[in-house]
C-alpha atoms as a PDB file:
ATOM      1  CA  MET A   1       0.000   0.000   0.000  1.00  0.00           C
ATOM      2  CA  SER A   2       1.108   3.557  -0.475  1.00  0.00           C
ATOM      3  CA  ASP A   3       0.208   6.942   0.916  1.00  0.00           C
ATOM      4  CA  GLN A   4      -0.963   7.938  -2.588  1.00  0.00           C
ATOM      5  CA  LEU A   5      -3.392   5.068  -3.288  1.00  0.00           C
ATOM      6  CA  ALA A   6      -5.802   2.851  -1.384  1.00  0.00           C
ATOM      7  CA  VAL A   7      -7.609  -0.404  -2.109  1.00  0.00           C
ATOM      8  CA  ARG A   8     -11.296  -0.101  -1.202  1.00  0.00           C
ATOM      9  CA  THR A   9     -14.602  -1.573  -2.274  1.00  0.00           C
ATOM     10  CA  SER A  10     -15.177  -0.510  -5.875  1.00  0.00           C
ATOM     11  CA  ARG A  11     -18.041   1.767  -6.778  1.00  0.00           C
ATOM     12  CA  LEU A  12     -18.807  -0.656  -9.629  1.00  0.00           C
ATOM     13  CA  GLN A  13     -21.444  -3.249  -8.839  1.00  0.00           C
ATOM     14  CA  ASN A  14     -20.005  -6.783  -8.443  1.00  0.00           C
ATOM     15  CA  ALA A  15     -16.451  -5.597  -9.098  1.00  0.00           C
ATOM     16  CA  GLY A  16     -14.986  -6.378  -5.670  1.00  0.00           C
ATOM     17  CA  ASN A  17     -12.143  -4.075  -4.768  1.00  0.00           C
ATOM     18  CA  GLY A  18     -10.992  -1.012  -6.665  1.00  0.00           C
ATOM     19  CA  LEU A  19      -8.047   1.350  -6.473  1.00  0.00           C
ATOM     20  CA  PHE A  20      -8.591   4.916  -5.283  1.00  0.00           C
ATOM     21  CA  ALA A  21      -6.405   8.020  -5.370  1.00  0.00           C
ATOM     22  CA  LEU A  22      -5.605   9.551  -1.989  1.00  0.00           C
ATOM     23  CA  GLN A  23      -4.024  12.610  -3.618  1.00  0.00           C
ATOM     24  CA  SER A  24      -4.327  14.530  -6.845  1.00  0.00           C
ATOM     25  CA  PHE A  25      -2.552  13.321  -9.970  1.00  0.00           C
ATOM     26  CA  GLY A  26      -1.990  15.417 -13.067  1.00  0.00           C
ATOM     27  CA  ALA A  27      -2.315  14.174 -16.630  1.00  0.00           C
ATOM     28  CA  GLY A  28       0.887  12.305 -17.462  1.00  0.00           C
ATOM     29  CA  ASP A  29       1.811  11.448 -13.861  1.00  0.00           C
ATOM     30  CA  VAL A  30       2.945   7.900 -13.085  1.00  0.00           C
ATOM     31  CA  VAL A  31       0.392   6.506 -10.631  1.00  0.00           C
ATOM     32  CA  CYS A  32       1.811   3.013  -9.967  1.00  0.00           C
ATOM     33  CA  VAL A  33       3.281  -0.045 -11.713  1.00  0.00           C
ATOM     34  CA  TYR A  34       1.678  -3.343 -12.791  1.00  0.00           C
ATOM     35  CA  HIS A  35       4.067  -6.263 -12.374  1.00  0.00           C
ATOM     36  CA  GLY A  36       3.994  -9.886 -11.307  1.00  0.00           C
ATOM     37  CA  ASP A  37       5.098 -13.326 -12.438  1.00  0.00           C
ATOM     38  CA  ILE A  38       6.671 -13.311 -15.905  1.00  0.00           C
ATOM     39  CA  LEU A  39       5.148 -15.887 -18.267  1.00  0.00           C
ATOM     40  CA  THR A  40       5.667 -17.060 -21.826  1.00  0.00           C
ATOM     41  CA  THR A  41       2.718 -17.455 -24.190  1.00  0.00           C
ATOM     42  CA  ARG A  42       2.688 -21.192 -23.509  1.00  0.00           C
ATOM     43  CA  GLU A  43       2.605 -20.627 -19.746  1.00  0.00           C
ATOM     44  CA  ALA A  44      -0.066 -17.912 -20.056  1.00  0.00           C
ATOM     45  CA  LEU A  45      -2.334 -20.280 -21.984  1.00  0.00           C
ATOM     46  CA  GLN A  46      -2.159 -22.718 -19.052  1.00  0.00           C
ATOM     47  CA  VAL A  47      -3.299 -20.134 -16.490  1.00  0.00           C
ATOM     48  CA  GLU A  48      -6.829 -21.031 -15.405  1.00  0.00           C
ATOM     49  CA  ASP A  49      -7.758 -17.683 -13.823  1.00  0.00           C
ATOM     50  CA  LYS A  50      -6.668 -15.008 -16.273  1.00  0.00           C
ATOM     51  CA  SER A  51      -8.179 -12.122 -14.280  1.00  0.00           C
ATOM     52  CA  TYR A  52      -4.770 -10.600 -13.511  1.00  0.00           C
ATOM     53  CA  LEU A  53      -2.946 -11.674 -16.672  1.00  0.00           C
ATOM     54  CA  MET A  54      -1.620  -8.937 -18.954  1.00  0.00           C
ATOM     55  CA  ARG A  55       0.036  -9.348 -22.339  1.00  0.00           C
ATOM     56  CA  LEU A  56       2.949  -6.964 -22.563  1.00  0.00           C
ATOM     57  CA  GLY A  57       4.065  -7.890 -26.047  1.00  0.00           C
ATOM     58  CA  LYS A  58       4.846 -10.847 -28.260  1.00  0.00           C
ATOM     59  CA  GLY A  59       5.517 -13.822 -25.994  1.00  0.00           C
ATOM     60  CA  VAL A  60       5.677 -11.781 -22.756  1.00  0.00           C
ATOM     61  CA  TYR A  61       2.941 -11.810 -20.103  1.00  0.00           C
ATOM     62  CA  ILE A  62       2.744 -10.790 -16.470  1.00  0.00           C
ATOM     63  CA  ASP A  63       0.377 -12.313 -13.948  1.00  0.00           C
ATOM     64  CA  ALA A  64      -0.339 -10.449 -10.687  1.00  0.00           C
ATOM     65  CA  ARG A  65      -2.829 -13.072  -9.439  1.00  0.00           C
ATOM     66  CA  ASP A  66      -0.554 -14.285  -6.623  1.00  0.00           C
ATOM     67  CA  HIS A  67       0.626 -10.771  -5.731  1.00  0.00           C
ATOM     68  CA  PRO A  68      -2.049  -8.907  -3.720  1.00  0.00           C
ATOM     69  CA  ASP A  69       0.631  -6.311  -2.891  1.00  0.00           C
ATOM     70  CA  VAL A  70       0.642  -5.174  -6.537  1.00  0.00           C
ATOM     71  CA  ILE A  71      -1.939  -2.434  -6.074  1.00  0.00           C
ATOM     72  CA  ALA A  72      -2.269  -1.806  -9.817  1.00  0.00           C
ATOM     73  CA  ARG A  73      -4.115  -5.144 -10.065  1.00  0.00           C
ATOM     74  CA  TYR A  74      -7.113  -3.521  -8.339  1.00  0.00           C
ATOM     75  CA  ILE A  75      -7.748  -1.032 -11.154  1.00  0.00           C
ATOM     76  CA  ASN A  76     -11.103  -1.814 -12.775  1.00  0.00           C
ATOM     77  CA  ASP A  77     -12.579  -1.128 -16.201  1.00  0.00           C
ATOM     78  CA  CYS A  78     -15.860   0.774 -15.901  1.00  0.00           C
ATOM     79  CA  ARG A  79     -16.571  -0.017 -19.583  1.00  0.00           C
ATOM     80  CA  SER A  80     -17.704   3.567 -20.190  1.00  0.00           C
ATOM     81  CA  LYS A  81     -15.793   5.699 -22.664  1.00  0.00           C
ATOM     82  CA  GLY A  82     -14.822   9.048 -21.291  1.00  0.00           C
ATOM     83  CA  VAL A  83     -14.570   7.815 -17.700  1.00  0.00           C
ATOM     84  CA  HIS A  84     -11.184   6.094 -17.885  1.00  0.00           C
ATOM     85  CA  ASN A  85      -8.557   8.122 -16.080  1.00  0.00           C
ATOM     86  CA  VAL A  86      -5.428   5.942 -16.371  1.00  0.00           C
ATOM     87  CA  ALA A  87      -3.751   3.883 -19.094  1.00  0.00           C
ATOM     88  CA  PHE A  88      -1.283   1.008 -19.090  1.00  0.00           C
ATOM     89  CA  GLU A  89       2.037   1.734 -20.808  1.00  0.00           C
ATOM     90  CA  LYS A  90       3.299  -1.777 -21.484  1.00  0.00           C
ATOM     91  CA  ASP A  91       7.050  -2.402 -21.451  1.00  0.00           C
ATOM     92  CA  PRO A  92       7.933  -5.975 -22.474  1.00  0.00           C
ATOM     93  CA  ILE A  93      11.665  -5.274 -22.054  1.00  0.00           C
ATOM     94  CA  LYS A  94      11.311  -4.261 -18.390  1.00  0.00           C
ATOM     95  CA  LYS A  95       8.447  -6.771 -17.933  1.00  0.00           C
ATOM     96  CA  ARG A  96       6.014  -4.318 -16.397  1.00  0.00           C
ATOM     97  CA  ALA A  97       3.331  -1.796 -17.255  1.00  0.00           C
ATOM     98  CA  ILE A  98       3.429   1.766 -15.984  1.00  0.00           C
ATOM     99  CA  VAL A  99       0.026   3.109 -14.924  1.00  0.00           C
ATOM    100  CA  ARG A 100      -0.152   6.704 -16.135  1.00  0.00           C
ATOM    101  CA  ALA A 101      -2.866   9.315 -15.530  1.00  0.00           C
ATOM    102  CA  ILE A 102      -4.493  10.329 -18.816  1.00  0.00           C
ATOM    103  CA  ARG A 103      -6.355  13.237 -17.250  1.00  0.00           C
ATOM    104  CA  PRO A 104      -6.326  14.996 -13.857  1.00  0.00           C
ATOM    105  CA  ILE A 105      -7.413  12.710 -11.013  1.00  0.00           C
ATOM    106  CA  ALA A 106      -8.882  14.058  -7.771  1.00  0.00           C
ATOM    107  CA  PRO A 107      -8.469  12.583  -4.277  1.00  0.00           C
ATOM    108  CA  ASN A 108     -10.981   9.769  -3.561  1.00  0.00           C
ATOM    109  CA  GLU A 109     -11.526   9.175  -7.288  1.00  0.00           C
ATOM    110  CA  GLU A 110     -11.553   5.514  -8.318  1.00  0.00           C
ATOM    111  CA  LEU A 111      -9.044   4.607 -11.008  1.00  0.00           C
ATOM    112  CA  TYR A 112     -10.432   3.141 -14.235  1.00  0.00           C
ATOM    113  CA  VAL A 113      -8.532   1.761 -17.222  1.00  0.00           C
ATOM    114  CA  ASN A 114      -9.679   0.360 -20.536  1.00  0.00           C
ATOM    115  CA  TYR A 115      -8.936  -3.397 -20.436  1.00  0.00           C
ATOM    116  CA  GLY A 116      -9.510  -3.635 -24.172  1.00  0.00           C
ATOM    117  CA  THR A 117     -11.858  -5.581 -26.408  1.00  0.00           C
ATOM    118  CA  TRP A 118      -9.922  -8.847 -26.250  1.00  0.00           C
ATOM    119  CA  TYR A 119     -10.143  -8.968 -22.445  1.00  0.00           C
ATOM    120  CA  TRP A 120     -13.928  -8.628 -22.521  1.00  0.00           C
ATOM    121  CA  LEU A 121     -14.347 -11.138 -25.356  1.00  0.00           C
ATOM    122  CA  ALA A 122     -12.363 -13.706 -23.362  1.00  0.00           C
ATOM    123  CA  TYR A 123     -14.238 -12.799 -20.172  1.00  0.00           C
ATOM    124  CA  ASN A 124     -17.620 -13.270 -21.832  1.00  0.00           C
ATOM    125  CA  MET A 125     -16.550 -16.633 -23.261  1.00  0.00           C
ATOM    126  CA  THR A 126     -15.337 -17.797 -19.828  1.00  0.00           C
ATOM    127  CA  HIS A 127     -18.433 -16.577 -17.959  1.00  0.00           C
ATOM    128  CA  LYS A 128     -20.996 -17.544 -20.583  1.00  0.00           C
ATOM    129  CA  GLU A 129     -22.723 -20.066 -18.299  1.00  0.00           C
ATOM    130  CA  ASN A 130     -22.726 -17.789 -15.253  1.00  0.00           C
ATOM    131  CA  PRO A 131     -22.938 -14.145 -16.400  1.00  0.00           C
ATOM    132  CA  ILE A 132     -22.600 -11.272 -13.939  1.00  0.00           C
ATOM    133  CA  LYS A 133     -25.917  -9.496 -13.482  1.00  0.00           C
END
């Protein structure tokens, strides 16, 4: 945990925890870093719970599933354009993703990032039998 961010119950229904700013961030500021276990494509395909799996580039993945201390893993996607306030800057060489503010963020604001179309396609395929309501 940091003095700049806090994990709290998300404002999104059924999302679990979310990540909240405890201070202001300006557009372009580094907010935190997403890191975890480094996996190859073959290893990533074997991961059953892909909730915290991020593709950084060709053949390079990180999985923060077993790292609750990686606070960036609590950033949710609100699935509403215009509401996202951070973006992932993926760096396959350094095997991490920088979380950068894409607009000013106020204290107590929940952080939202766009997970991307492929994440939601895979999510919907996985949860087809038991959709979130």
